Amino acid sequence: MCLGAPGKIVSIDGLVATVDFFGVQKAVNLHIVDEPVEVGDYILNHVGYAIRKIPADEIEGTIAMYRELLDGPPGDLMREDVEGEQGARSPRAESRGR
Amino acid sequence: MNATSQLKFRDPVLGRALGDKLNSVVAELGRSPVSVMHVCGSHEQAIARFGLRSAFPRELDVVMGPGCPVCITDVPEVDEGVALALQGVRVCTYGDMLRVPGTVKSLADVRGDGARIEVVYGIDQAIALARETTEEVVFFATGFETTAVATAAALLAGVPKNFSVLSAHKYIPPVMEIVAEMPGTRIEGFLAAGHAAVITGSGVFEDFVKAHRIPVVVAGFEPLDILAALVRLVELVRDRTPEVVNMFPRCVSREGNRVAQEQLWKVFTPVGGRWRGIAHVPNGNLRLKEEWSAFDARRRFTIDVSRLWDYAPPKLLGQCICGEIMSGSRGPKDCPLFGKECVPENPVGACMVSTEGTCRIWHQYGGHLDLRGVS
């Protein structure tokens, strides 16, 4: 729950954005993001809410870090947490860690 | 594109230099052990995953405290969720909560008995489910300020009448006071969790540092983030200059996310309450404010936990030392069940359930990986 996941805003409809997380798109709420965002910006997502706009000069490094986490072996806990956040795994497959 | 070349927080040369620096600062203190605490499951994951303890000096003890939101959800809180489910309410919760033990049953246990428990990725899925039905839907809301802000925002945005929240949300700053005040505590400094501080800002720790004269350093999740933050923290211990230092400025500001804070405090009020195994934590629990009564599952339902006493508690639970592990006074290796009767496939305590639990992390990454002395 703490790592979150970074993603790129693809479109915005009111306070809901469609965000691309390493190829997986999902809806993210913009109610509590710290700064105004627009299409093309990167945000940090926690449980379906953007909590932070990622500044332009930190996007590359942030993406690289998460990409490395996602390249971890199956069952790696940091990979699991990030995958959970980006919605790549079905939340109904609740056996996280089995 | 070579991804690793962008990992500027992984540079091995810089990593070794920071490791050496950490060794020399700890050596200057000239005593052992020097104990510091972090309060974040993701920090423990990173420390274990990257084998960072092998770079720590022998005299430095980096302890994980109550940083696993699932783990510190208290037994009676799980009981409330279980009882609601047994009363026929549809209970939605995060996947990690399923197997966390209550007094006698977990949510997974009663789901096996036919209760309807839905695992959701976030509160919005629970709300969507409520919109599809006329049945009562309760979101069992757990987690620190990073998830509490989502619960607050969702309520403020509007939810259907058949939806309510069972809040077990916890607020990190007050529990640091408890650890600092524990009799015989050996904790001399704290690493504060990076993403919780995105919400609160590093400024939230300033009063704590003044009151307890214990330094706090905000740290990120990369190996070099953690090493650099530890160097700074031990320097502050060495120099007896307690202050708040933000070593994660690329994510955390002094003020934090004001938009999120404003919504958080519109919906929640801090109250005292128990954290599993630790203590009563004044202002450590986030409860819905009076004006949100209609959406507060505790006010909406009579939650009858007495029916749970028809069952006998699991035999092994009495031997579980999760509470002491979360308060940092003991470690997984001190538990007789760790890796034997208690494993991720069949966890006894909460710390072995969650991906952010100390026991689960140590079990996953080979326990207290310590390569010191290996050449």
Coordinates of C-alpha atoms in Angstrom, one line a residue:
Chain A
M1 CA 0.0 0.0 0.0
C2 CA 2.9 2.3 0.5
L3 CA 4.8 2.1 -2.7
G4 CA 2.0 3.2 -5.0
A5 CA 2.6 3.2 -8.8
P6 CA 3.5 5.9 -11.3
G7 CA 1.5 6.3 -14.5
K8 CA 1.0 8.7 -17.4
I9 CA -2.3 10.5 -17.9
V10 CA -3.9 9.5 -21.2
S11 CA -7.2 11.4 -20.9
I12 CA -9.1 13.3 -18.3
D13 CA -12.9 13.5 -17.8
G14 CA -13.8 15.8 -14.9
L15 CA -12.0 14.5 -11.9
V16 CA -11.3 11.0 -13.3
A17 CA -8.2 10.4 -15.4
T18 CA -7.4 7.4 -17.6
V19 CA -3.8 6.5 -16.6
D20 CA -1.4 4.2 -18.4
F21 CA 0.7 2.1 -16.0
F22 CA 3.4 0.3 -18.0
G23 CA 0.8 -0.6 -20.7
V24 CA -2.1 -1.2 -18.4
Q25 CA -4.8 1.5 -18.4
K26 CA -7.1 2.2 -15.6
A27 CA -9.2 5.0 -14.1
V28 CA -7.6 7.1 -11.4
N29 CA -9.3 9.8 -9.3
L30 CA -7.9 13.3 -9.3
H31 CA -9.7 14.6 -6.2
I32 CA -6.6 14.8 -4.0
V33 CA -3.8 15.3 -6.4
D34 CA -1.5 18.1 -5.0
E35 CA -1.3 20.1 -8.2
P36 CA -3.4 20.6 -11.3
V37 CA -2.6 18.0 -13.9
E38 CA -3.1 17.6 -17.6
V39 CA -2.9 14.9 -20.3
G40 CA 0.8 13.8 -20.6
D41 CA 1.6 14.4 -16.9
Y42 CA 2.7 11.6 -14.6
I43 CA 1.1 10.9 -11.3
L44 CA 1.7 8.6 -8.3
N45 CA -1.3 6.4 -7.7
H46 CA -2.3 5.0 -4.4
V47 CA -5.5 2.7 -4.3
G48 CA -7.1 4.5 -7.2
Y49 CA -6.3 8.1 -6.2
A50 CA -3.5 10.3 -7.6
I51 CA -1.7 11.7 -4.5
R52 CA 1.1 13.5 -6.3
K53 CA 2.0 15.0 -9.6
I54 CA 5.5 13.7 -10.5
P55 CA 7.7 16.7 -11.4
A56 CA 9.1 16.5 -15.0
D57 CA 12.7 16.1 -14.0
E58 CA 11.9 13.1 -11.8
I59 CA 9.8 11.1 -14.3
E60 CA 12.6 9.2 -15.9
G61 CA 14.2 8.1 -12.6
T62 CA 10.9 7.2 -11.1
I63 CA 9.8 5.1 -14.0
A64 CA 13.2 3.3 -14.1
M65 CA 12.9 2.4 -10.5
Y66 CA 9.4 0.9 -10.8
R67 CA 10.3 -0.9 -14.0
E68 CA 13.1 -2.6 -12.2
L69 CA 10.8 -3.6 -9.4
L70 CA 8.3 -5.0 -11.9
D71 CA 11.2 -7.0 -13.4
G72 CA 11.7 -8.8 -10.1
P73 CA 11.0 -12.5 -9.9
P74 CA 7.4 -13.7 -9.5
G75 CA 6.5 -13.6 -5.8
D76 CA 8.8 -10.6 -5.1
L77 CA 6.9 -8.6 -2.5
M78 CA 7.8 -5.1 -4.0
R79 CA 6.7 -6.3 -7.4
E80 CA 3.5 -7.7 -6.0
D81 CA 2.7 -4.4 -4.3
V82 CA 3.4 -2.3 -7.4
E83 CA 1.4 -4.7 -9.6
G84 CA -1.5 -4.5 -7.1
E85 CA -1.4 -0.7 -7.4
Q86 CA -1.3 -0.6 -11.2
G87 CA -4.1 -3.0 -11.5
A88 CA -2.2 -5.5 -13.6
R89 CA -3.4 -8.2 -11.3
S90 CA -7.1 -8.7 -10.7
P91 CA -8.0 -7.6 -7.2
R92 CA -10.2 -10.6 -7.0
A93 CA -7.1 -12.8 -7.2
E94 CA -6.8 -11.9 -3.5
S95 CA -4.3 -14.7 -2.8
R96 CA -1.5 -12.1 -3.1
G97 CA 1.5 -13.9 -1.9
R98 CA 0.3 -17.4 -2.2
Chain B
M1 CA 16.9 2.3 -23.7
N2 CA 19.0 1.0 -20.9
A3 CA 16.8 1.1 -17.9
T4 CA 19.5 0.5 -15.3
S5 CA 21.5 3.5 -16.5
Q6 CA 18.6 5.6 -15.3
L7 CA 18.7 4.1 -11.9
K8 CA 20.8 6.9 -10.4
F9 CA 19.8 5.7 -6.9
R10 CA 21.5 2.4 -7.5
D11 CA 25.0 3.4 -8.4
P12 CA 27.2 0.7 -6.8
V13 CA 30.2 3.0 -6.3
L14 CA 28.0 5.6 -4.5
G15 CA 26.4 2.8 -2.6
R16 CA 29.7 1.5 -1.3
A17 CA 30.8 5.1 -0.5
L18 CA 27.6 5.6 1.6
G19 CA 28.1 2.2 3.3
D20 CA 31.7 3.2 4.2
K21 CA 30.4 6.6 5.5
L22 CA 27.7 4.9 7.5
N23 CA 30.4 2.6 9.1
S24 CA 32.6 5.6 10.0
V25 CA 29.8 7.6 11.5
V26 CA 28.7 4.7 13.6
A27 CA 32.3 4.0 14.6
E28 CA 32.6 7.6 15.8
L29 CA 29.8 7.0 18.2
G30 CA 32.0 4.3 19.8
R31 CA 29.2 2.2 21.3
S32 CA 26.9 -0.7 20.4
P33 CA 24.2 -1.1 19.6
V34 CA 22.9 2.1 18.0
S35 CA 19.3 1.4 17.3
V36 CA 17.1 3.3 14.9
M37 CA 13.6 2.5 13.7
H38 CA 11.8 2.8 10.4
V39 CA 8.0 2.6 10.2
C40 CA 7.3 1.4 6.7
G41 CA 6.9 -2.0 5.2
S42 CA 8.2 -0.9 1.9
H43 CA 11.5 0.2 3.6
E44 CA 11.9 -3.2 5.1
Q45 CA 11.1 -4.8 1.7
A46 CA 13.9 -2.6 0.1
I47 CA 16.4 -3.3 2.9
A48 CA 15.8 -7.1 2.7
R49 CA 15.4 -7.2 -1.1
F50 CA 18.7 -5.4 -1.8
G51 CA 20.6 -7.1 1.2
L52 CA 21.3 -3.6 2.7
R53 CA 21.9 -5.0 6.1
S54 CA 25.1 -6.6 4.8
A55 CA 26.3 -3.0 4.3
F56 CA 25.3 -1.8 7.7
P57 CA 27.9 -1.8 10.4
R58 CA 27.6 -4.5 13.0
E59 CA 26.8 -1.9 15.7
L60 CA 23.8 -0.5 13.9
D61 CA 20.5 -2.0 14.5
V62 CA 17.8 -1.0 12.0
V63 CA 14.5 -2.1 13.4
M64 CA 11.1 -2.2 11.6
G65 CA 8.4 -0.7 13.8
P66 CA 4.7 -0.5 13.3
G67 CA 4.9 0.2 9.6
C68 CA 2.6 -2.4 8.3
P69 CA -1.0 -1.0 8.1
V70 CA -2.5 -4.5 7.8
C71 CA -0.6 -5.8 10.7
I72 CA -1.5 -3.1 13.2
T73 CA -5.2 -3.4 12.4
D74 CA -6.4 -4.5 15.8
V75 CA -8.1 -7.8 16.7
P76 CA -11.4 -6.2 17.7
E77 CA -11.4 -4.3 14.4
V78 CA -11.1 -7.5 12.4
D79 CA -13.8 -9.0 14.7
E80 CA -16.1 -6.1 13.7
G81 CA -15.6 -6.9 10.0
V82 CA -16.1 -10.6 10.6
A83 CA -19.3 -10.0 12.7
L84 CA -20.8 -7.7 10.1
A85 CA -20.1 -10.3 7.4
L86 CA -21.8 -13.0 9.6
Q87 CA -24.8 -10.6 10.0
G88 CA -25.3 -10.8 6.2
V89 CA -23.7 -7.5 5.3
R90 CA -21.4 -7.5 2.2
V91 CA -18.0 -6.6 3.4
C92 CA -15.4 -5.2 0.9
T93 CA -11.8 -5.0 1.9
Y94 CA -8.2 -4.9 0.6
G95 CA -6.8 -8.4 -0.3
D96 CA -4.1 -8.3 2.4
M97 CA -6.8 -8.1 5.1
L98 CA -8.5 -11.4 4.3
R99 CA -6.3 -13.7 6.3
V100 CA -5.5 -11.3 9.2
P101 CA -6.6 -13.1 12.4
G102 CA -9.4 -11.8 14.6
T103 CA -10.0 -13.2 18.0
V104 CA -11.1 -16.5 16.6
K105 CA -11.8 -16.0 12.9
S106 CA -10.4 -14.1 9.9
L107 CA -12.5 -12.7 7.1
A108 CA -11.2 -15.6 4.9
D109 CA -12.5 -18.1 7.5
V110 CA -16.0 -16.8 7.5
R111 CA -16.0 -16.4 3.7
G112 CA -15.3 -20.2 3.7
D113 CA -18.4 -20.5 6.0
G114 CA -20.5 -18.6 3.4
A115 CA -20.2 -15.0 4.4
R116 CA -19.9 -12.6 1.5
I117 CA -16.5 -10.9 1.5
E118 CA -15.4 -9.0 -1.5
V119 CA -11.8 -8.2 -2.2
V120 CA -11.4 -4.8 -3.8
Y121 CA -8.4 -2.9 -5.0
G122 CA -9.7 0.4 -3.7
I123 CA -12.8 2.1 -2.2
D124 CA -14.2 3.0 -5.6
Q125 CA -14.8 -0.6 -6.4
A126 CA -16.7 -1.1 -3.2
I127 CA -18.8 2.0 -4.1
A128 CA -19.4 0.6 -7.6
L129 CA -20.6 -2.6 -6.1
A130 CA -23.0 -0.8 -3.8
R131 CA -24.5 1.1 -6.7
E132 CA -25.3 -2.3 -8.4
T133 CA -27.4 -3.5 -5.4
T134 CA -29.8 -2.5 -2.8
E135 CA -28.0 -4.6 -0.2
E136 CA -25.9 -3.0 2.5
V137 CA -22.2 -2.8 1.5
V138 CA -19.5 -2.0 4.0
F139 CA -16.0 -1.0 3.1
F140 CA -13.6 -2.2 5.8
A141 CA -11.1 0.7 5.4
T142 CA -7.6 -0.1 6.6
G143 CA -4.3 1.6 6.1
F144 CA -2.4 4.7 7.1
E145 CA -2.9 8.3 5.8
T146 CA -2.0 7.3 2.3
T147 CA -5.2 5.2 2.0
A148 CA -7.3 7.2 4.5
V149 CA -7.1 10.2 2.1
A150 CA -8.7 8.1 -0.6
T151 CA -11.5 7.0 1.8
A152 CA -12.1 10.7 2.7
A153 CA -12.1 11.8 -0.9
A154 CA -14.6 9.1 -1.9
L155 CA -17.0 10.0 0.8
L156 CA -16.8 13.7 -0.1
A157 CA -17.4 12.9 -3.7
G158 CA -20.7 11.2 -2.7
V159 CA -21.6 7.6 -2.1
P160 CA -24.9 5.6 -2.4
K161 CA -27.2 5.3 0.7
N162 CA -26.5 1.6 1.2
F163 CA -22.8 2.2 1.5
S164 CA -20.9 2.7 4.7
V165 CA -17.3 2.6 6.0
L166 CA -15.9 0.6 8.9
S167 CA -12.8 2.7 9.6
A168 CA -9.7 1.0 10.9
H169 CA -7.5 3.8 9.4
K170 CA -4.4 4.6 11.5
Y171 CA -2.3 7.8 11.6
I172 CA 1.4 7.3 11.9
P173 CA 2.8 10.3 13.7
P174 CA 1.2 9.5 17.1
V175 CA 2.6 6.0 17.2
M176 CA 6.1 7.3 17.0
E177 CA 5.4 9.1 20.3
I178 CA 4.4 5.8 21.8
V179 CA 7.5 4.0 20.7
A180 CA 9.7 6.9 21.9
E181 CA 8.0 6.8 25.3
M182 CA 8.1 3.0 25.8
P183 CA 9.9 2.2 29.0
G184 CA 13.4 1.0 28.2
T185 CA 13.1 1.9 24.5
R186 CA 16.4 1.7 22.7
I187 CA 15.3 3.7 19.6
E188 CA 17.5 6.7 19.1
G189 CA 16.1 7.9 15.7
F190 CA 13.4 7.4 13.2
L191 CA 13.3 7.0 9.4
A192 CA 9.9 8.3 8.4
A193 CA 8.0 6.6 5.6
G194 CA 8.3 8.4 2.3
H195 CA 4.9 8.2 0.8
A196 CA 3.0 8.7 4.1
A197 CA 5.0 11.9 4.3
V198 CA 3.9 12.9 0.8
I199 CA 0.5 13.4 2.5
T200 CA 1.5 14.9 5.9
G201 CA 4.7 16.7 4.8
S202 CA 7.9 16.4 6.8
G203 CA 6.8 19.3 9.0
V204 CA 4.4 17.0 10.8
F205 CA 7.4 15.6 12.7
E206 CA 8.7 18.9 14.0
D207 CA 6.8 18.9 17.3
F208 CA 7.7 15.3 17.9
V209 CA 11.4 16.0 17.5
K210 CA 11.1 19.0 19.9
A211 CA 9.2 17.1 22.5
H212 CA 11.3 13.9 22.5
R213 CA 14.7 15.1 21.2
I214 CA 14.8 12.2 18.8
P215 CA 15.8 12.9 15.2
V216 CA 13.6 12.0 12.2
V217 CA 14.8 11.6 8.7
V218 CA 12.3 11.2 5.8
A219 CA 13.6 8.5 3.4
G220 CA 12.7 7.2 0.0
F221 CA 12.6 3.6 -1.2
E222 CA 15.7 3.2 -3.3
P223 CA 18.8 1.5 -1.8
L224 CA 20.8 4.8 -1.9
D225 CA 17.8 6.7 -0.5
I226 CA 17.9 4.4 2.6
L227 CA 21.7 4.4 3.0
A228 CA 21.9 8.2 2.7
A229 CA 19.0 8.7 5.1
L230 CA 20.7 6.4 7.6
V231 CA 24.0 8.2 7.4
R232 CA 22.2 11.5 8.1
L233 CA 20.2 10.0 10.9
V234 CA 23.2 8.5 12.7
E235 CA 25.0 11.9 12.2
L236 CA 22.1 13.6 14.0
V237 CA 22.4 11.0 16.8
R238 CA 26.1 11.4 17.0
D239 CA 25.9 15.2 17.1
R240 CA 23.0 15.2 19.6
T241 CA 21.2 17.6 17.2
P242 CA 17.7 16.3 17.0
E243 CA 15.9 17.7 14.0
V244 CA 13.7 16.8 11.1
V245 CA 15.7 16.2 7.9
N246 CA 13.9 15.6 4.6
M247 CA 16.1 13.3 2.5
F248 CA 13.3 12.5 0.0
P249 CA 12.7 16.0 -1.3
R250 CA 12.0 14.7 -4.8
C251 CA 8.7 13.4 -3.3
V252 CA 8.1 15.1 0.0
S253 CA 7.7 18.7 0.9
R254 CA 7.5 20.3 4.4
E255 CA 3.8 21.2 4.0
G256 CA 2.8 17.9 2.3
N257 CA -0.3 17.5 0.1
R258 CA -2.6 20.2 1.4
V259 CA -5.5 19.2 -0.8
A260 CA -5.4 15.7 0.6
Q261 CA -5.0 16.9 4.2
E262 CA -8.0 19.2 3.9
Q263 CA -10.2 16.4 2.7
L264 CA -8.8 14.0 5.3
W265 CA -9.7 16.2 8.2
K266 CA -13.1 17.1 6.8
V267 CA -14.1 13.5 7.1
F268 CA -12.0 12.0 9.9
T269 CA -11.2 12.9 13.4
P270 CA -8.3 11.3 15.4
V271 CA -9.2 9.3 18.4
G272 CA -7.3 7.1 20.7
G273 CA -7.3 3.4 20.1
R274 CA -5.3 0.2 20.2
W275 CA -2.9 -0.9 17.6
R276 CA -2.6 -4.6 17.4
G277 CA -0.1 -5.9 19.9
I278 CA 1.4 -2.4 20.6
A279 CA -0.6 -0.2 22.9
H280 CA -3.4 2.3 23.1
V281 CA -2.2 5.1 20.8
P282 CA -3.7 8.5 21.6
N283 CA -5.0 10.1 18.4
G284 CA -3.7 7.0 16.4
N285 CA -7.0 5.9 15.0
L286 CA -9.0 7.8 12.4
R287 CA -12.8 7.7 13.0
L288 CA -15.5 9.3 10.9
K289 CA -16.7 12.6 12.2
E290 CA -20.1 13.0 13.7
E291 CA -21.5 14.5 10.5
W292 CA -20.6 11.4 8.6
S293 CA -22.6 9.2 11.0
A294 CA -25.0 8.0 8.2
F295 CA -22.0 6.4 6.5
D296 CA -20.3 5.1 9.6
A297 CA -20.8 1.3 9.8
R298 CA -20.3 1.5 13.6
R299 CA -23.3 3.8 14.0
R300 CA -25.4 2.3 11.3
F301 CA -25.3 -1.3 12.5
T302 CA -25.3 -3.0 15.9
I303 CA -22.2 -5.0 15.5
D304 CA -22.6 -8.2 17.5
V305 CA -19.1 -9.6 18.1
S306 CA -20.3 -11.9 20.9
R307 CA -21.4 -14.6 18.4
L308 CA -17.7 -15.0 17.6
W309 CA -17.2 -16.5 21.1
D310 CA -19.0 -19.7 19.9
Y311 CA -15.6 -20.6 18.3
A312 CA -12.4 -21.5 20.0
P313 CA -9.3 -19.3 19.2
P314 CA -6.6 -20.9 17.0
K315 CA -4.3 -22.8 19.3
L316 CA -1.0 -21.3 18.0
L317 CA -2.1 -17.7 18.3
G318 CA -1.1 -17.6 21.9
Q319 CA 2.6 -18.1 20.9
C320 CA 2.6 -15.4 18.2
I321 CA 4.8 -12.4 19.1
C322 CA 3.6 -10.1 16.3
G323 CA 3.0 -7.3 18.8
E324 CA 6.5 -7.3 20.1
I325 CA 7.8 -7.5 16.5
M326 CA 5.8 -4.5 15.5
S327 CA 6.9 -2.4 18.5
G328 CA 10.5 -3.3 17.5
S329 CA 11.3 -5.0 20.8
R330 CA 11.8 -8.4 19.3
G331 CA 12.4 -9.8 15.8
P332 CA 11.0 -12.6 13.7
K333 CA 13.9 -14.9 14.6
D334 CA 12.8 -14.6 18.3
C335 CA 9.5 -16.2 17.5
P336 CA 9.2 -20.0 17.9
L337 CA 6.7 -20.2 15.1
F338 CA 8.6 -18.2 12.5
G339 CA 9.2 -20.3 9.3
K340 CA 7.9 -23.4 11.1
E341 CA 4.2 -23.4 12.0
C342 CA 3.9 -19.8 10.7
V343 CA 4.6 -19.5 7.0
P344 CA 3.0 -17.3 4.2
E345 CA 0.9 -20.2 3.0
N346 CA -0.5 -20.8 6.5
P347 CA 0.1 -17.7 8.6
V348 CA -0.5 -17.6 12.3
G349 CA 0.0 -13.9 12.9
A350 CA -0.7 -10.7 10.9
C351 CA 3.0 -10.0 10.3
M352 CA 3.2 -13.2 8.2
V353 CA 0.0 -12.3 6.2
S354 CA 0.8 -8.9 4.6
T355 CA 3.4 -8.2 1.9
E356 CA 4.4 -5.4 4.3
G357 CA 4.7 -7.5 7.4
T358 CA 8.1 -8.0 8.9
C359 CA 7.8 -11.8 9.2
R360 CA 6.5 -12.1 5.6
I361 CA 9.4 -10.0 4.3
W362 CA 12.1 -11.8 6.2
H363 CA 10.6 -15.2 5.2
Q364 CA 10.5 -14.1 1.5
Y365 CA 14.0 -12.7 1.4
G366 CA 15.8 -15.2 3.5
G367 CA 15.3 -13.6 6.9
H368 CA 18.0 -11.4 8.3
L369 CA 20.3 -11.5 5.4
D370 CA 23.6 -10.8 6.8
L371 CA 26.7 -11.1 4.6
R372 CA 29.0 -9.4 7.0
G373 CA 32.1 -11.5 7.4
V374 CA 31.6 -13.1 4.0
S375 CA 34.4 -12.1 1.7

